[in-house]
Structure formats: C-alpha cells, structure tokens
Coordinates of C-alpha atoms in Angstrom, one line a residue:
X197 CA 44.1 84.2 124.3
X198 CA 42.7 87.2 122.5
X199 CA 39.1 87.0 123.9
X200 CA 40.7 86.9 127.1
X201 CA 43.0 89.7 127.0
X202 CA 40.1 92.2 124.9
X203 CA 37.8 91.5 127.3
X204 CA 39.9 92.8 130.5
X205 CA 40.4 95.8 128.4
X206 CA 36.5 96.4 127.6
X207 CA 35.6 95.6 131.3
X208 CA 38.6 98.1 132.9
X209 CA 37.0 100.7 130.3
X210 CA 33.9 100.0 131.5
X211 CA 34.9 100.6 135.2
X212 CA 36.7 103.8 134.1
X213 CA 33.4 105.1 132.1
X214 CA 31.4 104.0 135.4
X215 CA 33.4 105.6 138.0
X216 CA 33.5 109.2 135.7
X217 CA 29.7 109.3 135.7
X218 CA 29.0 109.4 139.2
X219 CA 28.2 112.5 140.9
X220 CA 29.6 113.2 144.1
X221 CA 28.9 116.3 146.1
X222 CA 31.2 118.7 147.8
X223 CA 31.2 119.0 151.8
X224 CA 30.7 122.4 151.6
X225 CA 29.1 125.2 149.4
X226 CA 31.8 127.9 148.6
X227 CA 30.3 131.1 148.0
X228 CA 31.8 135.0 148.0
X229 CA 33.2 137.2 145.1
X230 CA 36.0 134.9 144.0
X231 CA 37.4 134.4 140.8
X232 CA 37.7 130.9 139.3
X233 CA 41.1 129.7 139.8
X234 CA 41.1 130.2 143.4
X235 CA 37.3 129.0 143.6
X236 CA 38.4 126.0 141.7
X237 CA 41.4 125.4 144.2
X238 CA 39.5 126.0 147.5
X239 CA 36.6 123.2 146.2
X240 CA 39.5 120.7 145.6
X241 CA 40.8 121.4 149.3
X242 CA 37.1 121.1 150.9
X243 CA 36.8 117.7 148.9
X244 CA 33.6 115.9 148.7
X245 CA 31.3 114.1 151.2
X246 CA 31.3 110.3 151.2
X247 CA 27.4 110.2 153.1
X248 CA 24.7 112.8 152.9
X249 CA 24.2 115.5 156.2
X250 CA 22.0 113.9 158.4
X251 CA 21.6 116.4 161.3
X252 CA 22.2 120.4 161.8
X253 CA 25.3 119.3 164.2
X254 CA 27.1 117.4 161.4
X255 CA 26.5 120.6 159.1
X256 CA 28.0 123.0 161.5
X257 CA 30.7 121.0 161.9
X258 CA 31.3 120.1 158.3
X259 CA 31.2 123.8 157.5
X260 CA 33.7 124.2 160.1
X261 CA 36.2 121.7 158.5
X262 CA 35.7 123.4 155.2
X263 CA 36.5 127.0 156.4
X264 CA 39.9 125.5 157.9
X265 CA 40.9 123.9 154.8
X266 CA 39.7 127.0 152.8
X267 CA 41.9 129.2 155.3
X268 CA 44.8 126.8 154.2
X269 CA 44.2 127.4 150.8
X270 CA 43.7 131.0 151.1
X271 CA 47.2 131.4 153.0
X272 CA 49.4 129.5 150.6
X273 CA 47.9 131.4 147.6
X274 CA 49.3 134.9 149.6
X275 CA 45.9 136.0 150.7
X276 CA 46.3 136.5 154.3
X277 CA 43.6 139.7 154.5
X278 CA 41.0 136.9 154.1
X279 CA 37.9 136.8 155.5
X280 CA 35.9 133.4 155.9
X281 CA 33.2 132.4 157.9
X282 CA 31.5 128.9 158.2
X283 CA 27.3 129.3 158.2
X284 CA 24.8 126.3 157.8
X285 CA 21.8 127.3 155.2
X286 CA 18.6 126.6 155.7
X287 CA 16.5 123.3 154.2
X288 CA 16.4 119.7 155.3
X289 CA 18.5 118.7 155.3
X290 CA 20.7 121.7 156.5
X291 CA 23.9 122.4 153.5
X292 CA 26.8 123.3 155.0
X293 CA 28.4 126.9 153.7
X294 CA 31.6 128.4 153.7
X295 CA 31.5 132.6 153.2
X296 CA 34.9 133.3 151.4
X297 CA 36.2 137.2 151.3
X298 CA 39.8 136.8 149.8
X299 CA 41.2 140.4 150.1
X300 CA 44.3 141.9 148.5
X301 CA 46.5 139.1 147.2
X302 CA 50.2 139.7 149.2
X303 CA 53.3 140.4 147.0
X304 CA 56.9 139.7 147.6
X305 CA 59.0 142.3 148.7
X306 CA 62.8 142.9 149.3
X307 CA 63.7 139.0 150.0
X308 CA 67.1 138.5 151.7
X309 CA 69.8 136.0 152.5
X310 CA 71.3 136.1 156.0
X311 CA 74.1 134.1 157.0
X312 CA 73.7 132.8 160.6
X313 CA 77.2 131.4 161.2
X314 CA 80.7 132.4 159.2
X315 CA 79.6 133.3 156.0
X316 CA 81.0 131.5 152.8
X317 CA 82.8 132.9 150.6
X318 CA 81.5 135.9 148.0
X319 CA 81.1 133.6 144.9
X320 CA 78.6 130.9 146.9
X321 CA 76.9 133.8 148.6
X322 CA 76.3 135.0 145.1
X323 CA 75.1 131.4 144.0
X324 CA 72.8 131.3 147.2
X325 CA 71.0 134.7 145.9
X326 CA 71.0 134.0 142.5
X327 CA 68.8 130.6 143.4
X328 CA 66.3 132.2 145.6
X329 CA 65.3 133.4 142.5
X330 CA 62.3 135.6 144.1
X331 CA 61.0 138.2 142.2
X332 CA 59.8 141.4 143.9
X333 CA 56.1 141.9 143.3
X334 CA 55.4 138.5 142.2
X335 CA 52.7 136.6 145.0
X336 CA 53.8 135.8 147.9
X337 CA 52.7 132.4 147.9
X338 CA 54.1 130.2 150.8
X339 CA 55.0 126.9 148.6
X340 CA 57.8 129.3 146.8
X341 CA 59.1 130.5 150.6
X342 CA 59.8 127.0 151.2
X343 CA 60.9 126.3 148.0
X344 CA 63.5 129.1 147.3
X345 CA 65.1 128.6 150.7
X346 CA 65.7 124.5 149.2
X347 CA 67.1 125.8 146.3
X348 CA 69.3 128.4 148.5
X349 CA 70.9 125.0 150.3
X350 CA 71.2 122.8 147.5
X351 CA 73.1 125.7 145.7
X352 CA 75.3 126.2 148.6
X353 CA 76.3 122.5 149.1
X354 CA 77.3 122.5 145.3
X355 CA 79.6 124.7 146.2
X356 CA 81.2 122.5 148.6
X357 CA 79.6 123.1 152.0
X358 CA 78.3 120.0 152.6
X359 CA 76.9 120.6 155.9
X360 CA 74.6 123.7 154.9
X361 CA 71.7 123.9 156.7
X362 CA 68.8 126.4 157.3
X363 CA 67.8 127.8 160.6
X364 CA 64.2 129.2 161.3
X365 CA 63.5 131.6 158.7
X366 CA 61.7 135.2 159.0
X367 CA 58.8 135.9 156.7
X368 CA 57.0 139.8 157.8
X369 CA 53.2 139.9 156.4
X370 CA 52.8 143.4 155.8
X371 CA 49.0 144.3 156.3
X372 CA 50.1 147.7 156.1
X373 CA 51.3 147.5 152.4
X374 CA 50.4 143.7 151.7
X375 CA 53.4 142.5 150.5
X376 CA 55.5 139.2 152.2
X377 CA 59.4 140.1 153.1
X378 CA 60.9 136.7 153.4
X379 CA 64.5 136.6 155.0
X380 CA 66.3 133.3 154.5
X381 CA 68.7 132.2 157.5
X382 CA 71.7 130.0 156.5
X383 CA 74.1 128.5 158.3
X384 CA 77.1 127.5 155.7
X385 CA 79.4 125.2 158.0
X386 CA 82.8 125.4 156.6
X387 CA 84.1 124.7 153.1
X388 CA 84.8 120.4 152.7
X389 CA 87.5 118.8 150.8
X390 CA 87.5 115.5 150.5
X391 CA 90.1 112.6 151.3
X392 CA 90.1 108.9 150.6
X393 CA 87.5 106.1 150.8
X394 CA 86.6 103.9 153.9
X395 CA 84.5 100.4 153.0
X396 CA 82.9 100.1 156.6
X397 CA 81.2 96.8 155.9
X398 CA 82.2 93.3 155.4
X399 CA 81.8 91.2 152.4
X400 CA 83.0 90.0 148.9
X401 CA 84.2 93.5 147.6
X402 CA 87.9 93.8 147.4
X403 CA 88.5 97.7 148.8
X404 CA 91.7 98.5 146.6
X405 CA 89.2 98.2 143.7
X406 CA 86.6 100.2 145.3
X407 CA 89.0 103.0 145.8
X408 CA 89.6 103.2 141.8
X409 CA 86.2 104.1 141.7
X410 CA 86.1 107.6 143.4
X411 CA 85.2 110.6 140.6
X412 CA 87.4 112.9 143.0
X413 CA 91.1 113.2 144.1
X414 CA 92.1 113.7 147.9
X415 CA 91.9 117.4 148.5
X416 CA 89.3 117.9 145.8
X417 CA 86.4 120.3 147.4
X418 CA 83.0 118.9 148.0
X419 CA 80.8 118.0 145.0
X420 CA 77.4 116.3 146.1
X421 CA 77.4 115.2 142.4
X422 CA 80.6 113.1 142.9
X423 CA 79.5 111.2 145.6
X424 CA 76.2 110.3 144.0
X425 CA 78.2 109.4 141.0
X426 CA 80.2 106.9 143.3
X427 CA 76.7 105.3 144.1
X428 CA 75.7 105.4 140.8
X429 CA 78.7 103.4 139.8
X430 CA 78.3 100.7 142.3
X431 CA 74.3 100.4 141.6
X432 CA 75.0 100.0 138.0
X433 CA 77.2 96.5 138.7
X434 CA 74.0 94.7 139.7
X435 CA 75.8 93.1 142.3
X436 CA 74.8 94.5 145.6
X437 CA 71.4 95.1 146.9
X438 CA 71.9 97.9 148.5
X439 CA 74.6 101.0 148.3
X440 CA 75.0 103.9 151.1
X441 CA 77.6 106.6 150.2
X442 CA 78.3 109.1 152.9
X443 CA 80.5 111.9 154.4
X444 CA 82.3 111.2 158.0
X445 CA 81.0 113.2 160.6
X446 CA 82.3 116.9 161.1
X447 CA 84.9 116.1 163.4
X448 CA 86.0 113.1 162.0
X449 CA 89.4 114.7 160.0
X450 CA 92.8 114.2 159.2
X451 CA 95.3 116.5 159.7
X452 CA 94.8 118.4 156.6
X453 CA 91.3 118.9 157.1
X454 CA 89.7 116.8 155.0
X455 CA 87.1 114.5 155.5
X456 CA 86.5 110.6 154.1
X457 CA 83.9 109.4 152.1
X458 CA 82.2 106.0 153.8
X459 CA 80.7 103.4 151.6
X460 CA 78.3 100.4 152.6
X461 CA 77.5 97.7 150.7
X462 CA 75.3 94.8 151.5
X463 CA 76.2 91.8 148.9
X464 CA 73.5 90.2 146.9
X465 CA 73.4 86.4 147.1
X466 CA 76.5 84.7 145.6
X467 CA 74.8 82.5 143.2
X468 CA 71.7 82.6 140.9
X469 CA 69.9 79.9 139.1
X470 CA 67.0 81.4 136.7
X471 CA 64.4 79.6 134.3
X472 CA 62.6 80.9 131.7
X473 CA 60.2 79.5 128.7
X474 CA 58.7 81.0 125.9
X475 CA 56.0 79.8 123.1
X476 CA 55.2 81.9 119.8
X477 CA 52.8 80.5 117.3
X478 CA 55.5 80.7 114.4
X479 CA 59.2 80.3 116.4
X480 CA 58.2 77.5 118.5
X481 CA 58.8 76.7 122.1
X482 CA 61.9 77.8 123.9
X483 CA 63.4 76.7 127.3
X484 CA 66.2 79.0 129.1
X485 CA 68.8 78.3 132.0
X486 CA 71.1 80.8 133.5
X487 CA 73.4 80.1 136.6
X488 CA 75.1 83.2 137.8
X489 CA 78.3 83.5 140.0
X490 CA 78.3 87.1 141.5
X491 CA 81.5 88.8 142.5
X492 CA 83.6 86.4 142.3
X493 CA 86.8 88.1 141.9
X494 CA 86.0 90.9 144.5
X495 CA 85.4 93.6 141.8
X496 CA 81.8 93.7 141.5
X497 CA 82.0 90.8 138.6
X498 CA 79.5 88.8 137.0
X499 CA 80.1 84.8 135.6
X500 CA 76.9 83.8 134.1
X501 CA 77.0 80.1 132.0
X502 CA 73.5 80.2 129.9
X503 CA 71.5 77.5 128.0
X504 CA 68.7 77.8 125.4
X505 CA 67.0 75.2 123.8
X506 CA 64.2 76.0 121.4
X507 CA 62.9 75.0 117.7
X508 CA 64.3 78.5 116.3
X509 CA 68.4 79.1 118.1
X510 CA 69.9 77.0 120.7
X511 CA 73.1 78.3 122.6
X512 CA 75.4 76.8 124.9
X513 CA 78.3 79.4 126.4
X514 CA 79.7 81.7 129.3
X515 CA 79.3 85.3 129.8
X516 CA 82.0 87.0 132.3
X517 CA 81.4 90.9 133.1
X518 CA 83.9 93.4 134.6
X519 CA 82.8 96.2 135.3
X520 CA 84.3 99.6 135.7
X521 CA 87.5 97.7 134.2
X522 CA 90.8 99.9 134.1
X523 CA 88.9 102.8 134.4
X524 CA 85.0 103.7 136.4
X525 CA 82.2 103.7 134.0
X526 CA 84.1 101.3 131.6
X527 CA 82.3 97.5 131.4
X528 CA 84.2 95.0 129.7
X529 CA 82.3 91.9 128.7
X530 CA 83.7 88.3 127.3
X531 CA 81.8 85.8 126.0
X532 CA 82.2 82.3 124.4
X533 CA 79.4 79.5 123.0
X534 CA 78.2 77.0 120.9
X535 CA 75.2 77.6 118.9
X536 CA 72.6 76.2 116.4
X537 CA 70.3 78.1 114.4
X538 CA 67.5 76.5 112.4
X539 CA 65.4 78.9 110.5
X540 CA 63.3 78.7 107.2
X541 CA 66.1 81.0 105.6
X542 CA 69.4 79.0 106.6
X543 CA 70.3 76.7 109.2
X544 CA 74.0 77.6 111.1
X545 CA 76.4 75.5 113.7
X546 CA 79.2 77.0 115.0
X547 CA 81.3 78.2 118.1
X548 CA 82.7 81.5 118.6
X549 CA 84.1 84.1 121.0
X550 CA 83.6 87.7 121.5
X551 CA 84.9 90.8 123.8
X552 CA 83.5 94.0 123.9
X553 CA 84.4 97.3 125.8
X554 CA 81.6 99.5 126.9
X555 CA 82.1 103.2 128.2
X556 CA 79.1 105.1 129.9
X557 CA 78.4 108.5 129.7
X558 CA 76.0 110.2 131.6
X559 CA 73.3 108.1 132.9
X560 CA 71.6 105.9 129.9
X561 CA 74.6 106.7 126.8
X562 CA 77.3 104.5 125.8
X563 CA 80.0 104.0 123.3
X564 CA 80.9 100.2 122.7
X565 CA 83.8 98.9 120.7
X566 CA 84.5 95.2 120.4
X567 CA 85.4 91.9 118.0
X568 CA 84.3 88.3 117.8
X569 CA 85.7 85.2 115.8
X570 CA 82.9 82.2 114.8
X571 CA 83.6 79.2 113.4
X572 CA 80.3 78.1 111.6
X573 CA 78.9 75.9 109.2
X574 CA 76.3 77.1 107.1
X575 CA 73.5 75.5 105.5
X576 CA 71.2 77.3 102.9
X577 CA 69.6 77.4 99.4
X578 CA 71.6 78.4 96.6
X579 CA 69.5 80.8 95.4
X580 CA 70.1 80.2 91.7
X581 CA 69.7 76.7 91.1
X582 CA 68.1 76.1 94.8
X583 CA 70.5 73.2 95.3
X584 CA 71.6 72.7 99.1
X585 CA 74.7 74.9 99.5
X586 CA 76.9 73.7 102.8
X587 CA 80.0 75.9 103.5
X588 CA 82.1 75.8 106.3
X589 CA 83.4 79.3 107.1
X590 CA 85.6 81.8 109.6
X591 CA 84.2 84.8 110.4
X592 CA 85.4 87.9 111.9
X593 CA 84.4 91.1 112.9
X594 CA 85.0 94.2 114.5
X595 CA 82.2 96.9 115.9
X596 CA 82.2 100.4 116.8
X597 CA 78.8 101.3 118.4
X598 CA 77.1 104.6 120.0
X599 CA 73.7 105.0 122.3
X600 CA 72.6 108.2 123.4
X601 CA 69.5 107.9 125.2
X602 CA 67.1 111.0 126.3
X603 CA 64.1 109.5 126.9
X604 CA 62.5 109.5 130.5
X605 CA 62.3 105.9 131.5
X606 CA 63.5 103.1 130.6
X607 CA 60.6 100.9 130.0
X608 CA 58.2 102.8 129.5
X609 CA 58.9 106.2 127.9
X610 CA 56.6 109.0 127.6
X611 CA 59.0 112.0 126.2
X612 CA 62.3 112.0 125.0
X613 CA 64.5 110.3 122.1
X614 CA 66.8 107.7 121.6
X615 CA 69.3 106.7 118.9
X616 CA 72.0 103.9 117.9
X617 CA 74.5 104.0 115.7
X618 CA 76.4 100.7 114.5
X619 CA 79.1 100.0 112.2
X620 CA 80.6 96.5 112.0
X621 CA 83.4 95.9 109.3
X622 CA 83.3 92.1 108.8
X623 CA 86.0 89.5 106.4
X624 CA 84.4 86.3 106.1
X625 CA 87.2 83.2 105.1
X626 CA 87.0 79.4 104.1
X627 CA 84.9 78.1 101.4
X628 CA 84.4 81.9 100.6
X629 CA 86.6 85.2 100.9
X630 CA 83.9 88.3 101.3
X631 CA 84.4 91.7 103.1
X632 CA 82.0 93.7 103.9
X633 CA 80.9 96.8 106.0
X634 CA 77.5 96.7 108.1
X635 CA 75.8 99.6 108.9
X636 CA 72.7 99.8 111.4
X637 CA 70.8 102.4 113.0
X638 CA 67.9 103.0 115.1
X639 CA 66.0 106.4 115.8
X640 CA 63.1 106.5 118.7
X641 CA 61.1 109.8 119.2
X642 CA 58.0 110.1 122.0
X643 CA 55.8 112.7 121.9
X644 CA 53.2 113.7 125.2
X645 CA 49.5 115.1 123.9
X646 CA 48.5 116.2 127.5
X647 CA 50.4 117.6 130.4
X648 CA 50.1 114.2 132.0
X649 CA 51.3 112.1 129.6
X650 CA 48.1 110.2 129.5
X651 CA 48.3 110.1 125.5
X652 CA 51.9 109.4 123.9
X653 CA 52.6 108.9 120.1
X654 CA 55.8 107.1 119.7
X655 CA 57.9 106.5 116.5
X656 CA 60.7 104.8 115.5
X657 CA 62.8 104.1 111.9
X658 CA 65.6 101.5 111.4
X659 CA 67.8 101.7 108.4
X660 CA 70.5 99.0 107.7
X661 CA 73.0 98.6 104.4
X662 CA 75.7 95.8 104.1
X663 CA 78.2 98.2 102.0
X664 CA 80.5 96.0 99.8
X665 CA 78.4 93.0 99.9
X666 CA 76.5 90.6 97.7
X667 CA 74.1 88.2 97.9
X668 CA 77.1 85.6 98.0
X669 CA 77.2 86.1 101.5
X670 CA 76.2 83.4 103.7
X671 CA 72.2 83.5 104.4
X672 CA 73.0 83.8 108.2
X673 CA 74.3 87.6 107.5
X674 CA 71.8 89.2 105.5
X675 CA 68.8 91.4 106.7
X676 CA 65.7 90.0 107.4
X677 CA 62.3 91.4 108.9
X678 CA 59.4 90.3 110.5
X679 CA 58.2 89.2 113.6
X680 CA 57.6 91.1 117.1
X681 CA 60.4 93.1 117.4
X682 CA 60.1 94.1 113.3
X683 CA 57.2 94.5 111.4
X684 CA 54.3 92.9 113.9
X685 CA 51.6 90.7 111.7
X686 CA 53.9 89.0 109.6
X687 CA 56.1 85.6 111.1
X688 CA 59.8 85.8 111.6
X689 CA 61.5 86.3 108.1
X690 CA 58.1 86.7 106.5
X691 CA 58.7 90.2 104.8
X692 CA 61.2 90.8 102.2
X693 CA 62.4 89.0 99.0
X694 CA 61.9 85.0 98.4
X695 CA 62.8 82.2 96.2
X696 CA 61.6 80.2 93.8
X697 CA 60.3 77.8 96.4
X698 CA 59.2 80.6 99.1
X699 CA 62.1 80.3 101.1
X700 CA 63.2 83.8 102.7
X701 CA 66.0 85.1 100.8
X702 CA 67.0 88.2 103.0
X703 CA 68.9 91.0 101.4
X704 CA 71.3 94.0 101.5
X705 CA 69.6 96.8 102.9
X706 CA 66.4 97.2 105.7
X707 CA 64.2 99.7 106.4
X708 CA 61.4 99.9 108.9
X709 CA 59.1 102.2 110.6
X710 CA 56.5 102.2 113.3
X711 CA 54.3 104.6 114.8
X712 CA 52.1 103.7 118.1
X713 CA 48.9 105.9 119.5
X714 CA 49.6 104.7 123.9
X715 CA 46.4 106.0 125.5
X716 CA 46.5 105.1 129.6
X717 CA 42.6 104.4 131.0
X718 CA 43.3 103.9 134.7
X719 CA 46.5 104.2 136.6
X720 CA 47.3 100.5 135.7
X721 CA 45.8 99.6 132.5
X722 CA 46.2 101.3 128.8
X723 CA 45.7 100.5 125.6
X724 CA 47.9 101.1 122.1
X725 CA 46.9 101.5 118.2
X726 CA 50.6 100.8 115.9
X727 CA 51.3 100.0 112.5
X728 CA 54.3 98.7 111.5
X729 CA 55.8 98.6 108.4
X730 CA 59.1 97.3 106.8
X731 CA 61.2 96.5 103.5
X732 CA 64.0 94.4 102.4
X733 CA 65.7 95.3 99.4
X734 CA 68.9 93.7 97.2
X735 CA 70.8 96.7 96.9
X736 CA 72.8 98.0 99.4
X737 CA 71.2 101.2 99.2
X738 CA 67.9 101.3 101.5
X739 CA 64.8 102.5 99.3
X740 CA 62.0 101.4 101.4
X741 CA 60.4 99.9 98.4
X742 CA 57.9 97.4 98.1
X743 CA 56.9 98.0 102.3
X744 CA 54.8 95.2 104.0
X745 CA 52.1 96.8 106.3
X746 CA 51.1 95.5 109.7
X747 CA 48.4 96.8 111.6
X748 CA 47.2 96.2 115.0
X749 CA 46.2 96.4 119.1
X750 CA 47.0 96.0 122.2
X751 CA 46.6 96.1 125.6
X752 CA 49.5 97.3 128.8
X753 CA 49.0 96.7 132.4
X754 CA 51.9 98.7 134.3
X755 CA 53.4 96.7 136.7
X756 CA 55.0 99.2 138.5
X757 CA 58.5 98.9 137.4
X758 CA 57.3 98.8 133.7
X759 CA 54.4 97.4 131.5
X760 CA 53.3 94.2 130.4
X761 CA 51.7 93.9 126.7
X762 CA 50.0 91.8 124.9
X763 CA 49.5 92.8 121.1
X764 CA 47.5 91.4 118.2
X765 CA 48.6 92.5 114.9
X766 CA 47.0 91.5 111.2
X767 CA 49.4 92.0 107.7
X768 CA 48.2 93.6 105.3
X769 CA 49.9 92.4 102.6
X770 CA 48.9 88.7 103.8
X771 CA 49.4 85.5 101.5
X772 CA 49.2 82.2 102.1
X773 CA 52.3 82.0 103.7
X774 CA 51.5 84.7 106.0
X775 CA 49.0 83.7 109.0
X776 CA 45.7 85.8 109.8
X777 CA 47.2 87.4 113.1
X778 CA 49.9 86.9 115.0
X779 CA 50.1 87.9 118.8
X780 CA 53.0 89.0 120.8
X781 CA 53.3 88.7 124.9
X782 CA 56.5 90.6 126.6
X783 CA 57.5 93.1 129.6
X784 CA 58.1 96.7 128.6
X785 CA 57.0 98.7 125.6
X786 CA 57.9 97.4 122.2
X787 CA 60.2 100.4 121.9

C-alpha cells in the first residue's frame, strides 16, 4: 500500500516538473515604452502560441488578434489615449509584433449616482453613494466602474428596495483633461415590506412547521439576509435535494402592500440504506449499516437505525433528529442503543439513552447542552493486583459544549481557526460512587504562507482533565492517546502509562499537539509533512510530561468537495509493543 501511494505522488511531482520546464512562445512580441506591470498584463492577455507561424498571412493575422487583446487590456487599465499597431517583423519565419504606446492614464473625476425613478429615502441614498467607493484621482479602470455599480445596487437592496436595478450607466472619457466621469443610473423601485410564507410545491413538509422558520415578522422591511437565512435553515436540515426562496411578483401584494415569500422544496428520497467498511492494522475490520427515514413527521426530521460490528467497538441503536425544534436554528437529537467495546485497556457492555439540544450561531458555530444515562458492565484489570475487576455501573452525565468555527472550509481549510470547549459533570453509581468533572478543549489554526494558499501551516492543541476523579474511575472513562485522530505513528491507546503486564492504563489528564505543513503540487494532488505529540498523565492537571512523538508524511487528492488522505507515520518513542509504522486512510484533512 505504501509503495503505491508514494509512487503516485512521485509521478504527479514529475508531471508538474516536466510541465514547468517546457518553453512556449507568445503569440506576438510586445514592443514599446511600457511599464513592467502593464507589459506583463498585455503579454498574459495575448497568450502563447500552440504552433509556430508558417506564413506571412498567418503572422499578420496573429499580430491583429494580439493588437485587439492589447487594446482590451489598455482600456481596462484606464489607458484610453493609446496607440497600438500590428506589424510583422522581417525574417523567416516572419514574427508577429505589437507596437504599444499607452499614453497617459485617465483618472476618476466627479462620480455621481442618478436616481432614474422615484428616489429612495435620504439614508438609502447616502448608503448608495458611500458604497460606490470611487475616489477621484484614482485610475479610472473599467472593472472598478462595474464593481462600483454592483456595490450601489447591493447597498440599496439591503435597505429594503428588493426590486432595485441599474439602468445603462453614463461614462464620459474626457481626453481634454484625461479623466473618467461615471454617472450610475439606478432605479430603486419601491420599499418592500414582507408578508408571510407560501409553500408553492407539494411534498411531505408541513406548512405550519415551515412558517415558524421565517426570520422576520409580517410587516418588516425586506432584508436579503433574512431570505438567505431562511434558505440556509432549510438546507441545513439535509432532507431536501433543493430549496428555492424568492419574493412574489411586484404586483402580488396584500391590502397593506406587503409581498409574500415563496418557498419551493424538492424532497430527497424518503429512505436510504447505507453500508460501510473499514480496516486498520491495529483496530481490525469494521462493518457499518445505516437505514434512514427522512421527513417522516413533516418537519424535516431524520430517523436512523444504525448497526456497527467491529473488533474494537460494536453498536446497535436508533437516532432521531428534529431540526429547528421549538425555534429556528435549534436541533434536538435523541438516541438510544446497546454497545460493546473491546480494547486492550478494558471491555465494556452496556445500554444507554441520551439527548442534546444544539443551537447554531452564524454559519458554523454552536452551543450544545445535553445529558446521557448508561447501564454498563465494565471489565478491566485492577491497577494494583492485576486481577480481573468487573463492575456493574450506572453512569449519568450532563454536558455543555461550545464550538466556534472561523475557518474558510469544513473539509479543507487554508486559513482561520476553530475552538471547542466541553464541560461534562458525571456521577457513577452502582458498585462505585464516583462524581467528577470532565473538561476538554481543543484549538486549531490555519495559516497560508502565500497569497494562493499553496502552502499552509496547520496546528492543533488539545487539553483534557478529569477534575475530582481518581484512577478508581472505570477504565472506559479515562483519557487515552494514540491513533489516527490523536498521535499518528502509535496504535490506539498506545500512548500513556501502562500496567506491569503492558495493559494500557489511561490517565486523568491529556495533552496533544500536532503541526502540519501542507503543500499543493497540482490542482488535485498535494503532500503533507507532520509531527504529532501526546501525553497522558496520572494527575488532574495536564503537564505535557513524557511526550510521545510521531512523525510522518502523506498525500492528498482533492475530490472536489474535499481531499482524500493517506498518511504514513513512524513512532519516535517506539518499543516492542509498537509497530514500525502506521498507515491511515480517510476523507478530509486530519484536523
């Protein structure tokens, strides 16, 4: 497996290198007294020739085409008094030439906004002029004129004028004083106030549930962000193939002049059946099955029956998700199931129920509260005598969690940061009576090293503590480290203290640190170098002592929605219980 992965990377790298060493000729030579930046833009617009010139006729045609490209660049960069001449040089074969005299650069002067219909209110007019953002004396680029018009329209629409449009603008290029004088002609339309929702497609969704999702009250002034938020709320449920949200026609108003919002929903298939399989050299085989029923209650709900069988963990259960429960952007999740976990450190069999309520803030930030109740049989070794220790336990827990995401992509971020914090008070009853508080927090940051984010540094820090606990708590509730989502290069639970017979013991605190350097080679292929470190401690306070370190490299292949990754890692603190290396395959970046 390792040889095939690295062969693919080597092949991709050679392809990139080979492509970079080939020399191509421009379609025409650019001559004239031109500054380097403008010359580069013109050369880039003219482009490269696929084949060499074969005749004088072909050379003249290429020169004329190149001259048109040069003129387009000059006009876009505010050189309106240009001189451009197509020519053909002597020699065999003849060489296309473009002589360029850019002339003076024209500058903006006296930009104006003219309202062609009924003018909006004074505040909106001021917002439109401010959004124009054209500074007299700056170069009068054509792209800046187009962008300014778009900003004006957006600012007016955000003020409640949903039907705003731009009439043909007037741009005077004055050769007498080398200026560009744009006048933007804007038809604001009327101020729009919103009415209720109308579901204009048939399906399984209950219209009464849909109405409660609107982020406005009838009579409110139109805000495009409110309409976008409604669409986002519906898409977040995951039960629709497509969602459309739009205002009714301008003449479709009620007695008070309010406009309705029309919602179109295309339901996904009501049922799906999914199968999955996994394999790891240290964790063995695993098989997953999931049967899902969508929108059974008519409120974008999801009911799933799940089953997993593996050498490490097995589970049979049901999960019910109710998005926008009792209020918008709030999701209720209820689950119940039976499970069995068999690891080197412990064996645990149990049944449990749980529920949590998650509220979304912004695009990808959440606050979650919930609780769980488990009846378990825990089998492990006594840390002092190494004798078998079986306990029947009742474990109750409540938790609160905060997740903030300011990164630019869920599966392949290149800049920004993420932070998570979870507090979970737990009480264990039965053969033991043990209260404690689990605290876990993690921070991740991404820093691009170039403007195109071809090279990115990514870092992760995770810290955990079991406050008020001792090593008498069940082994299944302690911290462990090692494995693909922890310290690569080590097997699952392989990092941290062990009993005298080499059984992982776990600990009361955890520190994990990871650093990756990610580099894109082509549009699809990339490589990664990384170092992971982790420590599991006997004390409640995380100290980071006795760190175990793993290093490795990997490849990434972009699937379009996210990368598939293959990593190989080597433990630097290996002993006889660790393998020489570990291989990990997954979708998405490691963090």
